Each structure stands twice: as structure tokens, then as C-alpha cells.
PDB file of C-alpha atoms in Angstrom:
ATOM      1  CA  UNK K  64      15.878 -12.940  -3.926  1.00  0.00           C
ATOM      2  CA  UNK K  65      12.468 -11.163  -4.889  1.00  0.00           C
ATOM      3  CA  UNK K  66      12.884  -7.638  -3.632  1.00  0.00           C
ATOM      4  CA  UNK K  67      12.297  -3.763  -4.503  1.00  0.00           C
ATOM      5  CA  UNK K  68      14.877  -1.368  -3.212  1.00  0.00           C
ATOM      6  CA  UNK K  69      14.159   2.460  -2.912  1.00  0.00           C
ATOM      7  CA  UNK K  70      16.493   5.320  -2.997  1.00  0.00           C
ATOM      8  CA  UNK K  71      16.658   9.102  -3.367  1.00  0.00           C
ATOM      9  CA  UNK K  72      14.711  10.168  -0.119  1.00  0.00           C
ATOM     10  CA  UNK K  73      16.209  13.174   1.512  1.00  0.00           C
ATOM     11  CA  UNK K  74      15.649  16.685   3.298  1.00  0.00           C
ATOM     12  CA  UNK K  75      14.186  18.796   0.564  1.00  0.00           C
ATOM     13  CA  UNK K  76      13.283  22.182   0.740  1.00  0.00           C
ATOM     14  CA  UNK K  77       9.493  23.202  -0.214  1.00  0.00           C
ATOM     15  CA  UNK K  78       9.280  23.670  -4.234  1.00  0.00           C
ATOM     16  CA  UNK K  79      12.341  21.303  -4.323  1.00  0.00           C
ATOM     17  CA  UNK K  80      12.218  18.366  -7.065  1.00  0.00           C
ATOM     18  CA  UNK K  81      13.755  15.161  -6.209  1.00  0.00           C
ATOM     19  CA  UNK K  82      13.694  11.780  -7.965  1.00  0.00           C
ATOM     20  CA  UNK K  83      12.759   8.577  -6.243  1.00  0.00           C
ATOM     21  CA  UNK K  84      14.241   5.211  -8.013  1.00  0.00           C
ATOM     22  CA  UNK K  85      13.091   1.658  -6.993  1.00  0.00           C
ATOM     23  CA  UNK K  86      15.022  -1.149  -8.393  1.00  0.00           C
ATOM     24  CA  UNK K  87      13.462  -4.527  -8.661  1.00  0.00           C
ATOM     25  CA  UNK K  88      15.256  -7.838  -8.760  1.00  0.00           C
ATOM     26  CA  UNK K  89      13.992 -11.746  -8.823  1.00  0.00           C
ATOM     27  CA  UNK K  90      11.095 -11.246 -10.834  1.00  0.00           C
ATOM     28  CA  UNK K  91      10.147 -10.488 -14.156  1.00  0.00           C
ATOM     29  CA  UNK K  92       9.907  -6.519 -13.839  1.00  0.00           C
ATOM     30  CA  UNK K  93       8.339  -5.826 -17.442  1.00  0.00           C
ATOM     31  CA  UNK K  94       5.301  -8.313 -16.507  1.00  0.00           C
ATOM     32  CA  UNK K  95       4.056  -5.962 -13.592  1.00  0.00           C
ATOM     33  CA  UNK K  96       2.085  -2.709 -13.015  1.00  0.00           C
ATOM     34  CA  UNK K  97       4.064  -0.876 -10.574  1.00  0.00           C
ATOM     35  CA  UNK K  98       3.069   1.661  -7.839  1.00  0.00           C
ATOM     36  CA  UNK K  99       4.172   4.132  -5.177  1.00  0.00           C
ATOM     37  CA  UNK K 100       2.517   4.455  -1.817  1.00  0.00           C
ATOM     38  CA  UNK K 101       3.194   7.003   0.738  1.00  0.00           C
ATOM     39  CA  UNK K 102       2.940   7.193   4.358  1.00  0.00           C
ATOM     40  CA  UNK K 103       3.367  10.327   6.489  1.00  0.00           C
ATOM     41  CA  UNK K 104       4.752  10.294  10.106  1.00  0.00           C
ATOM     42  CA  UNK K 105       2.185   8.445  12.160  1.00  0.00           C
ATOM     43  CA  UNK K 106      -0.441   8.486   9.504  1.00  0.00           C
ATOM     44  CA  UNK K 107      -1.984   5.938   7.456  1.00  0.00           C
ATOM     45  CA  UNK K 108      -0.990   4.623   3.889  1.00  0.00           C
ATOM     46  CA  UNK K 109      -1.865   6.766   0.780  1.00  0.00           C
ATOM     47  CA  UNK K 110      -1.865   5.616  -2.746  1.00  0.00           C
ATOM     48  CA  UNK K 111       0.278   7.907  -4.935  1.00  0.00           C
ATOM     49  CA  UNK K 112       0.543   6.653  -8.601  1.00  0.00           C
ATOM     50  CA  UNK K 113       0.518   3.670 -10.648  1.00  0.00           C
ATOM     51  CA  UNK K 114       2.016   2.829 -13.941  1.00  0.00           C
ATOM     52  CA  UNK K 115       1.385  -0.103 -16.481  1.00  0.00           C
ATOM     53  CA  UNK K 116       3.891  -2.611 -17.818  1.00  0.00           C
ATOM     54  CA  UNK K 117       5.330  -0.491 -20.953  1.00  0.00           C
ATOM     55  CA  UNK K 118       4.524   2.827 -19.121  1.00  0.00           C
ATOM     56  CA  UNK K 119       1.754   4.090 -21.588  1.00  0.00           C
ATOM     57  CA  UNK K 120      -0.741   4.255 -18.810  1.00  0.00           C
ATOM     58  CA  UNK K 121      -0.353   6.246 -15.447  1.00  0.00           C
ATOM     59  CA  UNK K 122      -2.568   6.950 -12.995  1.00  0.00           C
ATOM     60  CA  UNK K 123      -2.049   9.597  -9.881  1.00  0.00           C
ATOM     61  CA  UNK K 124      -3.721  10.560  -6.820  1.00  0.00           C
ATOM     62  CA  UNK K 125      -5.439  14.296  -7.169  1.00  0.00           C
ATOM     63  CA  UNK K 126      -3.163  15.664  -4.645  1.00  0.00           C
ATOM     64  CA  UNK K 127       0.082  15.094  -6.960  1.00  0.00           C
ATOM     65  CA  UNK K 128      -1.224  15.394 -10.117  1.00  0.00           C
ATOM     66  CA  UNK K 129       0.664  17.918 -12.337  1.00  0.00           C
ATOM     67  CA  UNK K 130       3.505  17.733  -9.898  1.00  0.00           C
ATOM     68  CA  UNK K 131       4.769  13.928  -9.682  1.00  0.00           C
ATOM     69  CA  UNK K 132       5.437  11.819 -12.568  1.00  0.00           C
ATOM     70  CA  UNK K 133       5.603   8.047 -12.471  1.00  0.00           C
ATOM     71  CA  UNK K 134       8.018   6.393 -15.147  1.00  0.00           C
ATOM     72  CA  UNK K 135       9.868   2.939 -15.472  1.00  0.00           C
ATOM     73  CA  UNK K 136      12.847   1.586 -17.846  1.00  0.00           C
ATOM     74  CA  UNK K 137      12.139  -2.044 -18.040  1.00  0.00           C
ATOM     75  CA  UNK K 138      15.681  -2.630 -19.326  1.00  0.00           C
ATOM     76  CA  UNK K 139      17.082  -1.300 -15.906  1.00  0.00           C
ATOM     77  CA  UNK K 140      14.313  -3.260 -14.017  1.00  0.00           C
ATOM     78  CA  UNK K 141      13.566   0.276 -12.179  1.00  0.00           C
ATOM     79  CA  UNK K 142      10.767   2.671 -11.793  1.00  0.00           C
ATOM     80  CA  UNK K 143      10.877   6.387 -10.626  1.00  0.00           C
ATOM     81  CA  UNK K 144       8.913   9.018  -8.990  1.00  0.00           C
ATOM     82  CA  UNK K 145       9.646  12.607 -10.336  1.00  0.00           C
ATOM     83  CA  UNK K 146       8.691  14.925  -7.596  1.00  0.00           C
ATOM     84  CA  UNK K 147       8.242  18.747  -8.131  1.00  0.00           C
ATOM     85  CA  UNK K 148       6.747  21.696  -6.397  1.00  0.00           C
ATOM     86  CA  UNK K 149       7.230  19.853  -2.991  1.00  0.00           C
ATOM     87  CA  UNK K 150       5.376  21.013   0.065  1.00  0.00           C
ATOM     88  CA  UNK K 151       5.385  20.051   3.754  1.00  0.00           C
ATOM     89  CA  UNK K 152       2.283  17.748   3.279  1.00  0.00           C
ATOM     90  CA  UNK K 153       4.262  15.521   0.710  1.00  0.00           C
ATOM     91  CA  UNK K 154       6.645  14.810   3.903  1.00  0.00           C
ATOM     92  CA  UNK K 155       6.475  10.872   3.999  1.00  0.00           C
ATOM     93  CA  UNK K 156       8.161   7.544   3.479  1.00  0.00           C
ATOM     94  CA  UNK K 157       7.511   6.527   0.107  1.00  0.00           C
ATOM     95  CA  UNK K 158       7.074   2.730  -0.801  1.00  0.00           C
ATOM     96  CA  UNK K 159       7.573   1.112  -4.127  1.00  0.00           C
ATOM     97  CA  UNK K 160       5.284  -1.563  -4.441  1.00  0.00           C
ATOM     98  CA  UNK K 161       4.435  -4.292  -6.889  1.00  0.00           C
ATOM     99  CA  UNK K 162       0.748  -4.546  -8.324  1.00  0.00           C
ATOM    100  CA  UNK K 163      -1.057  -7.966  -8.667  1.00  0.00           C
ATOM    101  CA  UNK K 164      -4.253  -8.486  -9.638  1.00  0.00           C
ATOM    102  CA  UNK K 165      -4.585  -6.215 -12.685  1.00  0.00           C
ATOM    103  CA  UNK K 166      -4.083  -2.762 -13.315  1.00  0.00           C
ATOM    104  CA  UNK K 167      -5.847  -1.110 -10.217  1.00  0.00           C
ATOM    105  CA  UNK K 168      -4.550  -3.982  -8.147  1.00  0.00           C
ATOM    106  CA  UNK K 169      -3.245  -4.962  -4.664  1.00  0.00           C
ATOM    107  CA  UNK K 170       0.290  -4.897  -3.586  1.00  0.00           C
ATOM    108  CA  UNK K 171       2.253  -8.127  -3.036  1.00  0.00           C
ATOM    109  CA  UNK K 172       5.486  -6.932  -2.892  1.00  0.00           C
ATOM    110  CA  UNK K 173       6.955  -3.762  -1.367  1.00  0.00           C
ATOM    111  CA  UNK K 174      10.120  -2.156  -0.549  1.00  0.00           C
ATOM    112  CA  UNK K 175      11.370  -0.904   2.883  1.00  0.00           C
ATOM    113  CA  UNK K 176      10.768   2.968   1.836  1.00  0.00           C
ATOM    114  CA  UNK K 177      12.560   5.934   1.378  1.00  0.00           C
ATOM    115  CA  UNK K 178      11.837   9.062   3.390  1.00  0.00           C
ATOM    116  CA  UNK K 179      11.108  12.484   2.184  1.00  0.00           C
ATOM    117  CA  UNK K 180      11.319  15.348   4.191  1.00  0.00           C
ATOM    118  CA  UNK K 181       9.952  18.729   2.962  1.00  0.00           C
ATOM    119  CA  UNK K 182      11.414  21.398   5.102  1.00  0.00           C
ATOM    120  CA  UNK K 183      13.303  24.613   5.096  1.00  0.00           C
TER     121      UNK K 183
ATOM    122  CA  UNK N  40     -13.859   8.613  -4.609  1.00  0.00           C
ATOM    123  CA  UNK N  41     -14.475   5.689  -2.378  1.00  0.00           C
ATOM    124  CA  UNK N  42     -13.924   6.305   1.076  1.00  0.00           C
ATOM    125  CA  UNK N  43     -12.820   3.198   3.137  1.00  0.00           C
ATOM    126  CA  UNK N  44     -13.709   3.235   6.995  1.00  0.00           C
ATOM    127  CA  UNK N  45     -12.059   0.950   9.482  1.00  0.00           C
ATOM    128  CA  UNK N  46     -13.429   0.128  13.101  1.00  0.00           C
ATOM    129  CA  UNK N  47     -11.901   0.175  15.535  1.00  0.00           C
ATOM    130  CA  UNK N  48      -9.107   2.367  15.475  1.00  0.00           C
ATOM    131  CA  UNK N  49      -7.605   0.838  18.078  1.00  0.00           C
ATOM    132  CA  UNK N  50      -8.267  -2.423  19.445  1.00  0.00           C
ATOM    133  CA  UNK N  51      -6.843  -4.031  22.978  1.00  0.00           C
ATOM    134  CA  UNK N  52      -6.740  -7.953  23.027  1.00  0.00           C
ATOM    135  CA  UNK N  53      -4.851 -10.713  24.615  1.00  0.00           C
ATOM    136  CA  UNK N  54      -2.973 -13.712  23.288  1.00  0.00           C
ATOM    137  CA  UNK N  55      -5.489 -16.131  22.286  1.00  0.00           C
ATOM    138  CA  UNK N  56      -8.321 -13.834  21.764  1.00  0.00           C
ATOM    139  CA  UNK N  57     -10.611 -13.881  18.610  1.00  0.00           C
ATOM    140  CA  UNK N  58     -10.036 -10.567  16.772  1.00  0.00           C
ATOM    141  CA  UNK N  59     -12.487  -8.877  14.247  1.00  0.00           C
ATOM    142  CA  UNK N  60     -11.815  -5.748  12.321  1.00  0.00           C
ATOM    143  CA  UNK N  61     -14.124  -4.139  10.270  1.00  0.00           C
ATOM    144  CA  UNK N  62     -14.049  -2.220   6.981  1.00  0.00           C
ATOM    145  CA  UNK N  63     -16.815  -0.379   5.438  1.00  0.00           C
ATOM    146  CA  UNK N  64     -16.592   0.992   1.754  1.00  0.00           C
ATOM    147  CA  UNK N  65     -18.791   4.174   0.631  1.00  0.00           C
ATOM    148  CA  UNK N  66     -19.799   2.425  -2.366  1.00  0.00           C
ATOM    149  CA  UNK N  67     -19.812  -1.068  -3.631  1.00  0.00           C
ATOM    150  CA  UNK N  68     -16.472  -2.633  -4.243  1.00  0.00           C
ATOM    151  CA  UNK N  69     -17.860  -6.310  -4.746  1.00  0.00           C
ATOM    152  CA  UNK N  70     -14.747  -8.198  -3.610  1.00  0.00           C
ATOM    153  CA  UNK N  71     -12.118  -6.037  -4.610  1.00  0.00           C
ATOM    154  CA  UNK N  72     -10.241  -5.525  -1.318  1.00  0.00           C
ATOM    155  CA  UNK N  73      -7.150  -6.223   0.392  1.00  0.00           C
ATOM    156  CA  UNK N  74      -5.976  -6.294   3.818  1.00  0.00           C
ATOM    157  CA  UNK N  75      -2.383  -5.796   5.023  1.00  0.00           C
ATOM    158  CA  UNK N  76      -0.318  -5.738   8.376  1.00  0.00           C
ATOM    159  CA  UNK N  77       2.132  -3.442   9.242  1.00  0.00           C
ATOM    160  CA  UNK N  78       4.600  -3.211  12.141  1.00  0.00           C
ATOM    161  CA  UNK N  79       6.367  -0.152  13.238  1.00  0.00           C
ATOM    162  CA  UNK N  80       9.262   0.822  10.867  1.00  0.00           C
ATOM    163  CA  UNK N  81       8.336  -1.970   8.378  1.00  0.00           C
ATOM    164  CA  UNK N  82       6.562  -1.842   5.011  1.00  0.00           C
ATOM    165  CA  UNK N  83       3.021  -3.211   4.941  1.00  0.00           C
ATOM    166  CA  UNK N  84       2.688  -6.962   4.262  1.00  0.00           C
ATOM    167  CA  UNK N  85      -0.235  -8.426   2.085  1.00  0.00           C
ATOM    168  CA  UNK N  86      -2.475 -10.816   4.086  1.00  0.00           C
ATOM    169  CA  UNK N  87      -5.571 -11.120   2.158  1.00  0.00           C
ATOM    170  CA  UNK N  88      -6.626 -10.449  -1.495  1.00  0.00           C
ATOM    171  CA  UNK N  89     -10.094 -10.466  -3.057  1.00  0.00           C
ATOM    172  CA  UNK N  90     -11.684  -9.999   0.137  1.00  0.00           C
ATOM    173  CA  UNK N  91     -11.075 -13.599   1.662  1.00  0.00           C
ATOM    174  CA  UNK N  92      -8.127 -15.308  -0.631  1.00  0.00           C
ATOM    175  CA  UNK N  93      -5.381 -15.911   1.887  1.00  0.00           C
ATOM    176  CA  UNK N  94      -1.638 -14.598   0.761  1.00  0.00           C
ATOM    177  CA  UNK N  95       0.495 -17.367   0.197  1.00  0.00           C
ATOM    178  CA  UNK N  96       2.607 -18.069   3.341  1.00  0.00           C
ATOM    179  CA  UNK N  97       0.128 -16.195   5.641  1.00  0.00           C
ATOM    180  CA  UNK N  98      -0.941 -17.978   8.796  1.00  0.00           C
ATOM    181  CA  UNK N  99      -4.428 -19.614   8.404  1.00  0.00           C
ATOM    182  CA  UNK N 100      -5.672 -17.962  11.664  1.00  0.00           C
ATOM    183  CA  UNK N 101      -6.248 -15.087   9.428  1.00  0.00           C
ATOM    184  CA  UNK N 102      -9.258 -15.056   7.368  1.00  0.00           C
ATOM    185  CA  UNK N 103     -11.345 -12.443   5.307  1.00  0.00           C
ATOM    186  CA  UNK N 104     -15.071 -12.316   4.599  1.00  0.00           C
ATOM    187  CA  UNK N 105     -17.378  -9.786   2.870  1.00  0.00           C
ATOM    188  CA  UNK N 106     -18.541  -8.320  -0.283  1.00  0.00           C
ATOM    189  CA  UNK N 107     -20.005  -5.094  -1.530  1.00  0.00           C
ATOM    190  CA  UNK N 108     -19.560  -2.616   1.040  1.00  0.00           C
ATOM    191  CA  UNK N 109     -18.685  -4.463   4.250  1.00  0.00           C
ATOM    192  CA  UNK N 110     -15.906  -6.584   4.889  1.00  0.00           C
ATOM    193  CA  UNK N 111     -14.026  -8.015   8.164  1.00  0.00           C
ATOM    194  CA  UNK N 112     -10.688  -9.388   8.761  1.00  0.00           C
ATOM    195  CA  UNK N 113     -10.707 -11.947  11.505  1.00  0.00           C
ATOM    196  CA  UNK N 114      -7.703 -13.521  13.502  1.00  0.00           C
ATOM    197  CA  UNK N 115      -8.882 -16.795  15.100  1.00  0.00           C
ATOM    198  CA  UNK N 116      -6.238 -17.073  17.782  1.00  0.00           C
ATOM    199  CA  UNK N 117      -4.131 -13.751  18.227  1.00  0.00           C
ATOM    200  CA  UNK N 118      -0.367 -14.472  18.557  1.00  0.00           C
ATOM    201  CA  UNK N 119       2.464 -12.532  19.991  1.00  0.00           C
ATOM    202  CA  UNK N 120       3.284 -11.553  16.550  1.00  0.00           C
ATOM    203  CA  UNK N 121       0.291 -10.320  15.478  1.00  0.00           C
ATOM    204  CA  UNK N 122       0.327  -7.124  17.348  1.00  0.00           C
ATOM    205  CA  UNK N 123       0.555  -4.708  14.656  1.00  0.00           C
ATOM    206  CA  UNK N 124      -1.495  -2.185  12.582  1.00  0.00           C
ATOM    207  CA  UNK N 125      -3.867  -3.464   9.868  1.00  0.00           C
ATOM    208  CA  UNK N 126      -5.232  -1.676   6.683  1.00  0.00           C
ATOM    209  CA  UNK N 127      -7.743  -2.486   4.341  1.00  0.00           C
ATOM    210  CA  UNK N 128      -7.449  -1.288   0.700  1.00  0.00           C
ATOM    211  CA  UNK N 129      -9.997  -1.392  -2.288  1.00  0.00           C
ATOM    212  CA  UNK N 130      -9.036  -1.732  -5.828  1.00  0.00           C
ATOM    213  CA  UNK N 131     -12.285  -1.386  -7.455  1.00  0.00           C
ATOM    214  CA  UNK N 132     -11.281   1.969  -9.350  1.00  0.00           C
ATOM    215  CA  UNK N 133      -9.043   4.734  -9.119  1.00  0.00           C
ATOM    216  CA  UNK N 134      -8.147   6.447  -6.885  1.00  0.00           C
ATOM    217  CA  UNK N 135      -7.095   3.376  -4.794  1.00  0.00           C
ATOM    218  CA  UNK N 136      -7.845   4.231  -1.169  1.00  0.00           C
ATOM    219  CA  UNK N 137      -6.759   2.586   2.056  1.00  0.00           C
ATOM    220  CA  UNK N 138      -8.596   2.437   5.484  1.00  0.00           C
ATOM    221  CA  UNK N 139      -7.220   4.611   8.348  1.00  0.00           C
ATOM    222  CA  UNK N 140      -5.895   1.620   9.951  1.00  0.00           C
ATOM    223  CA  UNK N 141      -6.613  -0.536  13.181  1.00  0.00           C
ATOM    224  CA  UNK N 142      -4.026  -0.824  15.889  1.00  0.00           C
ATOM    225  CA  UNK N 143      -4.035  -3.917  17.621  1.00  0.00           C
ATOM    226  CA  UNK N 144      -2.443  -3.401  21.246  1.00  0.00           C
ATOM    227  CA  UNK N 145      -1.614  -5.836  23.998  1.00  0.00           C
ATOM    228  CA  UNK N 146      -4.321  -5.764  26.787  1.00  0.00           C
TER     229      UNK N 146
END
């Protein structure tokens, strides 16, 4: 089955550094750009980061630059989001998504999401 | 950054109605636009890409049009399963941005 499964979300204190993981299956992971998209409770969708097929190109929304790092391991069919210096406004469901249509593309496959709550 | 503005933010409609949602970009994005449907507690689902291309498996009552800065998503005959929130997203350049969403409610 073609799917993405996120993990790693949790209740985290401000300033914390959790790592989110996304396991891909059912498709050739190494052929695709991948992305993280987040959604704060009751709010809209926000693109967070993209990574290319071999991990050599990465793009971030300004609000997370210098704090979040996207990475991937094509042997493990997984991508990751290392988060640091977390703030209350980072509280959101974080979705792993597969990019179609090139590097800055659209998302044709989504995971179910993992909730990160930043609170003391 | 390219801003995406959707209207209306909420729409009340009945089963069988024709529904149109508008998305405006702050600058030209050619046809680099996608539409998604999201239901409560679920991940978004791709409906339309490249402004007017229907994703495989999506019912033909969904259609998209537009280019440049103005785009529309049309549901030709609203079905019970269509009550959800709809988002547009541009992919012309980084940063990628989404519209604020349009919630389609039962009238």
C-alpha cells in the first residue's frame, strides 16, 4: 500500500528539540522530493520545508529557518524533521507529504499527521 | 512572498447546488496552482493540480480553472461527501503558500 506514516509528535516544553519521522512505503521513495506541512489547531495549512531526492537541496519557510532541519535516508525510505528552539506557535499537526510536479510542487500523498504541542 | 486569498471563507450550500470557490494570488503564478479538500481530523486530499487537471480518482463534478492571478474551484452538483474545507496552494516559487481555506457547510 502506498502510504506515509509520521511519528515523533509529543508534548514538548518551549525550547525543546524533538525529531519527527516519516516512513514511506509502496513507492520508490528516492524518486521524489518530500515535504513537511503543518496545521496549527483550528487554522489553515502552512508549508514548512522541502527536500530533494538526494538531500542536497533543502528549502524552509522563514519562520523555521535556523531552527528546523529536514533530512532523509533513502535506504530507510524515511524523512525527518529535526526541530529545535520550539515556541508555542510551533504547536501543530505536522504532515509528511510527497511532492509531485517538480521541486516546488503540489502534494499528491499525505500522511495522517503527528501532533506537536509546545507547552510548559 | 506570494499571498493566496480565498473567498468566501465560509459557504453554506445544499446538496445539488453548484458551488464556486475563488483563489487570488498576489502576483502571477501562471497555472501553478493546486486545490485540496480536508475533512475534520483528516489529512488534505489533492483534487486539482496545474489549475485545471483533475487528480486520478477524483469525481468529475470537481473542476478547476484560471491562470495568472485568479482561479476557481467549482463543484457542479454538491454531494453529502463534499462538505469539507477547501484550500488552494501555489507552487510557482518558494515559499509555497496556501490560501486561508473555504469551509463548505450544509445550508
